[in-house]
Structures are given as structure tokens and as C-alpha cells.
Amino acid sequence: MVDSTPDNAAHPRFADALRELGLDVEVRRFPDATRTAAEAAAAIGCELGQIVKSLVFEADGQPVVVLMDGASRVDVELVRRELGAGSVRRADAALVRETTGYAIGGVPPFGHRTRTRVLADRRLLDHETVWAAAGDPHTVFPLDPKTLIAHAEGTLVDVRERSA
């Protein structure tokens, strides 16, 4: 069951970001959490690759957001090289919330508490429409990937793990 109430479905901070950007998107709320890409794809009825994961990493002590398709994993070494960083690691839950203003599982690709560097994996462009979290683990919204990446002020990169 889907409750599509755009005015109040999104997290308030994310709803504000949508308004500021002039974006009119359909935010869908699900009764069960869509915390993982697989859960979101199943709830929406789309391909796993159409889910946008907004993942926070720490590069030399600075947060960076990586937008990755739901079917892929981030290659931390490629992120490290892309940033020219000495070390990169997954951010803990506290840093994710401090940086973005959202909890893991609900982080949207933009509308974060602090301005953060964003890397967007090129594979997101393989889809006409992608779905991303709208600020909490129960909400998602669709957008074409070029527009999503532009609003996230993301740099297009190739940072997904290659299959062996």
C-alpha cells in the first residue's frame, strides 16, 4: 500500500529543499521501511539499479556523499583516488546525521544540513528514472538522474566495485 501525499510525506528538511529548488516531485510513503535498496526496489516495483543510495564516507576527516545505484557497491579505493585522499572509510551513524541531518536509510541525495562534496557514480545515468530517499526510511521520490545529480551538485565519477 502506498500513500502518495507530496505535501507531508517528505521529511520537513527535505520538503523545504524541494521547495527551494522549485522541484515538484511525487514523494511516496510506505508503511514498511525501505531502508535498503532491495527493500525500496521491492516496494516501488522497479529494478534494483534504479535505487539511488546516498552513502556518506569520511575522506581524511571530511565527509563526502557518494550517490550509487542500488545494484552496485562503492569501491572505497576508487573514491580515495578520485578525491586524492590519504584514507577513506564509511562514516558512522553519528557523522551521517551530523553531516546530512538524516539517519542512515533515509538520506536523500540533496537537502543536507551542511554543504558536502558529492560524487555521483556514472551508472546512475543508465536509467530514465531513479528513486531516492526523501529524508526517512519510509519515503522515496522519482527523478531523472541528470536532474538529481545536478541538484546534488554531484561530480560524475566511476567509483563502483567491479565484479570479479
PDB file of C-alpha atoms in Angstrom:
ATOM      1  CA  MET A   1       0.000   0.000   0.000  1.00  0.00           C
ATOM      2  CA  VAL A   2       1.328   3.398  -0.985  1.00  0.00           C
ATOM      3  CA  ASP A   3       0.333   6.736   0.466  1.00  0.00           C
ATOM      4  CA  SER A   4       1.252   9.452  -2.030  1.00  0.00           C
ATOM      5  CA  THR A   5       0.784  12.705  -0.180  1.00  0.00           C
ATOM      6  CA  PRO A   6       3.507  15.011  -1.531  1.00  0.00           C
ATOM      7  CA  ASP A   7       2.802  17.875   0.865  1.00  0.00           C
ATOM      8  CA  ASN A   8       3.588  15.979   4.038  1.00  0.00           C
ATOM      9  CA  ALA A   9       5.266  12.713   3.021  1.00  0.00           C
ATOM     10  CA  ALA A  10       8.825  14.010   2.832  1.00  0.00           C
ATOM     11  CA  HIS A  11      10.946  14.801   5.868  1.00  0.00           C
ATOM     12  CA  PRO A  12      10.376  18.541   6.649  1.00  0.00           C
ATOM     13  CA  ARG A  13      14.011  19.497   5.873  1.00  0.00           C
ATOM     14  CA  PHE A  14      13.827  17.673   2.556  1.00  0.00           C
ATOM     15  CA  ALA A  15      10.399  19.171   1.754  1.00  0.00           C
ATOM     16  CA  ASP A  16      11.986  22.612   2.304  1.00  0.00           C
ATOM     17  CA  ALA A  17      14.863  21.687  -0.035  1.00  0.00           C
ATOM     18  CA  LEU A  18      12.406  20.608  -2.738  1.00  0.00           C
ATOM     19  CA  ARG A  19      10.557  23.930  -2.428  1.00  0.00           C
ATOM     20  CA  GLU A  20      13.798  25.945  -2.532  1.00  0.00           C
ATOM     21  CA  LEU A  21      14.870  24.100  -5.684  1.00  0.00           C
ATOM     22  CA  GLY A  22      11.440  24.520  -7.280  1.00  0.00           C
ATOM     23  CA  LEU A  23      11.083  20.752  -7.633  1.00  0.00           C
ATOM     24  CA  ASP A  24       7.620  19.244  -7.757  1.00  0.00           C
ATOM     25  CA  VAL A  25       8.116  15.523  -7.232  1.00  0.00           C
ATOM     26  CA  GLU A  26       5.820  12.782  -6.040  1.00  0.00           C
ATOM     27  CA  VAL A  27       7.019  11.606  -2.642  1.00  0.00           C
ATOM     28  CA  ARG A  28       5.776   8.138  -1.824  1.00  0.00           C
ATOM     29  CA  ARG A  29       5.425   6.907   1.741  1.00  0.00           C
ATOM     30  CA  PHE A  30       5.462   3.189   2.505  1.00  0.00           C
ATOM     31  CA  PRO A  31       4.136   1.610   5.716  1.00  0.00           C
ATOM     32  CA  ASP A  32       7.210  -0.638   5.906  1.00  0.00           C
ATOM     33  CA  ALA A  33      10.689   0.824   5.908  1.00  0.00           C
ATOM     34  CA  THR A  34      12.609   0.959   2.637  1.00  0.00           C
ATOM     35  CA  ARG A  35      15.926   1.254   4.450  1.00  0.00           C
ATOM     36  CA  THR A  36      17.842  -0.941   1.998  1.00  0.00           C
ATOM     37  CA  ALA A  37      17.991  -0.655  -1.775  1.00  0.00           C
ATOM     38  CA  ALA A  38      16.409  -4.102  -2.118  1.00  0.00           C
ATOM     39  CA  GLU A  39      13.504  -3.147   0.170  1.00  0.00           C
ATOM     40  CA  ALA A  40      12.956   0.085  -1.765  1.00  0.00           C
ATOM     41  CA  ALA A  41      13.038  -1.626  -5.170  1.00  0.00           C
ATOM     42  CA  ALA A  42      10.563  -4.275  -3.997  1.00  0.00           C
ATOM     43  CA  ALA A  43       8.197  -1.664  -2.544  1.00  0.00           C
ATOM     44  CA  ILE A  44       8.349   0.561  -5.641  1.00  0.00           C
ATOM     45  CA  GLY A  45       8.345  -2.272  -8.162  1.00  0.00           C
ATOM     46  CA  CYS A  46      11.457  -1.067 -10.004  1.00  0.00           C
ATOM     47  CA  GLU A  47      14.870  -2.516 -10.819  1.00  0.00           C
ATOM     48  CA  LEU A  48      17.444  -2.542  -8.028  1.00  0.00           C
ATOM     49  CA  GLY A  49      19.735  -0.373 -10.188  1.00  0.00           C
ATOM     50  CA  GLN A  50      17.103   2.409 -10.229  1.00  0.00           C
ATOM     51  CA  ILE A  51      17.516   2.981  -6.494  1.00  0.00           C
ATOM     52  CA  VAL A  52      19.927   5.763  -5.526  1.00  0.00           C
ATOM     53  CA  LYS A  53      21.912   5.045  -2.391  1.00  0.00           C
ATOM     54  CA  SER A  54      23.190   8.228  -0.714  1.00  0.00           C
ATOM     55  CA  LEU A  55      26.193   6.976   1.221  1.00  0.00           C
ATOM     56  CA  VAL A  56      28.389   9.068   3.484  1.00  0.00           C
ATOM     57  CA  PHE A  57      32.117   8.456   3.725  1.00  0.00           C
ATOM     58  CA  GLU A  58      34.884  10.168   5.625  1.00  0.00           C
ATOM     59  CA  ALA A  59      37.883  11.179   3.491  1.00  0.00           C
ATOM     60  CA  ASP A  60      40.827  12.453   5.527  1.00  0.00           C
ATOM     61  CA  GLY A  61      38.365  13.515   8.221  1.00  0.00           C
ATOM     62  CA  GLN A  62      35.976  15.309   5.832  1.00  0.00           C
ATOM     63  CA  PRO A  63      32.527  13.938   4.950  1.00  0.00           C
ATOM     64  CA  VAL A  64      31.727  13.153   1.319  1.00  0.00           C
ATOM     65  CA  VAL A  65      28.474  11.801  -0.103  1.00  0.00           C
ATOM     66  CA  VAL A  66      28.581   9.121  -2.787  1.00  0.00           C
ATOM     67  CA  LEU A  67      25.470   8.520  -4.888  1.00  0.00           C
ATOM     68  CA  MET A  68      25.461   4.909  -6.085  1.00  0.00           C
ATOM     69  CA  ASP A  69      22.913   2.759  -7.866  1.00  0.00           C
ATOM     70  CA  GLY A  70      21.244   0.137  -5.683  1.00  0.00           C
ATOM     71  CA  ALA A  71      22.698  -2.819  -7.573  1.00  0.00           C
ATOM     72  CA  SER A  72      26.316  -1.745  -7.035  1.00  0.00           C
ATOM     73  CA  ARG A  73      28.782  -1.290  -4.219  1.00  0.00           C
ATOM     74  CA  VAL A  74      31.207   1.604  -3.737  1.00  0.00           C
ATOM     75  CA  ASP A  75      34.889   0.851  -4.298  1.00  0.00           C
ATOM     76  CA  VAL A  76      36.452   2.849  -1.462  1.00  0.00           C
ATOM     77  CA  GLU A  77      39.858   2.796  -3.151  1.00  0.00           C
ATOM     78  CA  LEU A  78      38.400   4.444  -6.274  1.00  0.00           C
ATOM     79  CA  VAL A  79      36.766   7.097  -4.061  1.00  0.00           C
ATOM     80  CA  ARG A  80      40.111   7.665  -2.321  1.00  0.00           C
ATOM     81  CA  ARG A  81      41.866   8.130  -5.680  1.00  0.00           C
ATOM     82  CA  GLU A  82      39.103  10.381  -7.047  1.00  0.00           C
ATOM     83  CA  LEU A  83      39.419  12.666  -4.015  1.00  0.00           C
ATOM     84  CA  GLY A  84      43.197  12.451  -3.752  1.00  0.00           C
ATOM     85  CA  ALA A  85      42.681  11.477  -0.122  1.00  0.00           C
ATOM     86  CA  GLY A  86      45.047   9.569   2.143  1.00  0.00           C
ATOM     87  CA  SER A  87      42.256   7.460   3.602  1.00  0.00           C
ATOM     88  CA  VAL A  88      38.533   6.914   3.071  1.00  0.00           C
ATOM     89  CA  ARG A  89      36.165   4.979   5.301  1.00  0.00           C
ATOM     90  CA  ARG A  90      32.429   4.597   5.764  1.00  0.00           C
ATOM     91  CA  ALA A  91      31.035   7.272   8.066  1.00  0.00           C
ATOM     92  CA  ASP A  92      29.426   6.173  11.314  1.00  0.00           C
ATOM     93  CA  ALA A  93      25.775   6.898  12.071  1.00  0.00           C
ATOM     94  CA  ALA A  94      26.620   9.998  14.125  1.00  0.00           C
ATOM     95  CA  LEU A  95      28.636  11.601  11.314  1.00  0.00           C
ATOM     96  CA  VAL A  96      25.920  10.745   8.773  1.00  0.00           C
ATOM     97  CA  ARG A  97      23.285  12.501  10.901  1.00  0.00           C
ATOM     98  CA  GLU A  98      25.580  15.442  11.756  1.00  0.00           C
ATOM     99  CA  THR A  99      26.525  15.982   8.090  1.00  0.00           C
ATOM    100  CA  THR A 100      23.201  15.389   6.368  1.00  0.00           C
ATOM    101  CA  GLY A 101      20.594  15.882   9.094  1.00  0.00           C
ATOM    102  CA  TYR A 102      19.133  12.459   8.295  1.00  0.00           C
ATOM    103  CA  ALA A 103      19.508   8.925   9.626  1.00  0.00           C
ATOM    104  CA  ILE A 104      21.107   6.107   7.635  1.00  0.00           C
ATOM    105  CA  GLY A 105      18.455   4.541   5.420  1.00  0.00           C
ATOM    106  CA  GLY A 106      16.696   7.835   4.752  1.00  0.00           C
ATOM    107  CA  VAL A 107      19.466  10.112   3.458  1.00  0.00           C
ATOM    108  CA  PRO A 108      18.338  11.949   0.311  1.00  0.00           C
ATOM    109  CA  PRO A 109      20.820  12.958  -2.411  1.00  0.00           C
ATOM    110  CA  PHE A 110      20.447  16.683  -1.606  1.00  0.00           C
ATOM    111  CA  GLY A 111      18.889  18.928   1.038  1.00  0.00           C
ATOM    112  CA  HIS A 112      21.591  18.143   3.593  1.00  0.00           C
ATOM    113  CA  ARG A 113      22.295  20.109   6.758  1.00  0.00           C
ATOM    114  CA  THR A 114      25.819  21.015   5.616  1.00  0.00           C
ATOM    115  CA  ARG A 115      27.265  21.593   2.172  1.00  0.00           C
ATOM    116  CA  THR A 116      29.234  18.468   1.365  1.00  0.00           C
ATOM    117  CA  ARG A 117      31.175  17.270  -1.661  1.00  0.00           C
ATOM    118  CA  VAL A 118      29.073  14.816  -3.685  1.00  0.00           C
ATOM    119  CA  LEU A 119      30.337  12.134  -6.060  1.00  0.00           C
ATOM    120  CA  ALA A 120      27.740  10.511  -8.329  1.00  0.00           C
ATOM    121  CA  ASP A 121      28.542   7.206  -9.981  1.00  0.00           C
ATOM    122  CA  ARG A 122      28.091   7.366 -13.743  1.00  0.00           C
ATOM    123  CA  ARG A 123      25.997   4.180 -13.733  1.00  0.00           C
ATOM    124  CA  LEU A 124      23.032   6.187 -12.394  1.00  0.00           C
ATOM    125  CA  LEU A 125      22.720   7.636 -15.907  1.00  0.00           C
ATOM    126  CA  ASP A 126      21.831   4.165 -17.248  1.00  0.00           C
ATOM    127  CA  HIS A 127      18.224   4.730 -16.155  1.00  0.00           C
ATOM    128  CA  GLU A 128      15.487   7.075 -17.343  1.00  0.00           C
ATOM    129  CA  THR A 129      14.155   7.426 -13.789  1.00  0.00           C
ATOM    130  CA  VAL A 130      15.821   6.746 -10.449  1.00  0.00           C
ATOM    131  CA  TRP A 131      14.344   6.654  -6.939  1.00  0.00           C
ATOM    132  CA  ALA A 132      15.962   8.133  -3.849  1.00  0.00           C
ATOM    133  CA  ALA A 133      15.122   8.502  -0.160  1.00  0.00           C
ATOM    134  CA  ALA A 134      13.106  11.589   0.766  1.00  0.00           C
ATOM    135  CA  GLY A 135      14.524  12.053   4.256  1.00  0.00           C
ATOM    136  CA  ASP A 136      13.385   8.987   6.166  1.00  0.00           C
ATOM    137  CA  PRO A 137      13.348   5.199   5.663  1.00  0.00           C
ATOM    138  CA  HIS A 138       9.665   5.207   4.652  1.00  0.00           C
ATOM    139  CA  THR A 139       9.755   7.733   1.806  1.00  0.00           C
ATOM    140  CA  VAL A 140      11.137   7.828  -1.730  1.00  0.00           C
ATOM    141  CA  PHE A 141      10.823  10.076  -4.763  1.00  0.00           C
ATOM    142  CA  PRO A 142      11.476   9.627  -8.501  1.00  0.00           C
ATOM    143  CA  LEU A 143      13.577  11.916 -10.669  1.00  0.00           C
ATOM    144  CA  ASP A 144      15.600  11.669 -13.846  1.00  0.00           C
ATOM    145  CA  PRO A 145      19.234  11.033 -12.873  1.00  0.00           C
ATOM    146  CA  LYS A 146      20.729  14.086 -14.624  1.00  0.00           C
ATOM    147  CA  THR A 147      18.415  16.423 -12.703  1.00  0.00           C
ATOM    148  CA  LEU A 148      19.037  14.562  -9.436  1.00  0.00           C
ATOM    149  CA  ILE A 149      22.823  14.768  -9.861  1.00  0.00           C
ATOM    150  CA  ALA A 150      22.612  18.444 -10.836  1.00  0.00           C
ATOM    151  CA  HIS A 151      20.593  19.337  -7.723  1.00  0.00           C
ATOM    152  CA  ALA A 152      23.018  17.341  -5.587  1.00  0.00           C
ATOM    153  CA  GLU A 153      25.835  19.317  -7.246  1.00  0.00           C
ATOM    154  CA  GLY A 154      27.454  15.951  -7.836  1.00  0.00           C
ATOM    155  CA  THR A 155      30.581  15.241  -9.831  1.00  0.00           C
ATOM    156  CA  LEU A 156      30.171  12.300 -12.230  1.00  0.00           C
ATOM    157  CA  VAL A 157      32.719   9.583 -11.443  1.00  0.00           C
ATOM    158  CA  ASP A 158      33.294   5.838 -11.797  1.00  0.00           C
ATOM    159  CA  VAL A 159      33.575   4.534  -8.245  1.00  0.00           C
ATOM    160  CA  ARG A 160      31.605   1.281  -8.270  1.00  0.00           C
ATOM    161  CA  GLU A 161      33.165  -2.040  -7.414  1.00  0.00           C
ATOM    162  CA  ARG A 162      33.877  -4.137 -10.486  1.00  0.00           C
ATOM    163  CA  SER A 163      32.606  -7.710 -10.453  1.00  0.00           C
ATOM    164  CA  ALA A 164      35.346 -10.297 -10.317  1.00  0.00           C
TER     165      ALA A 164
END
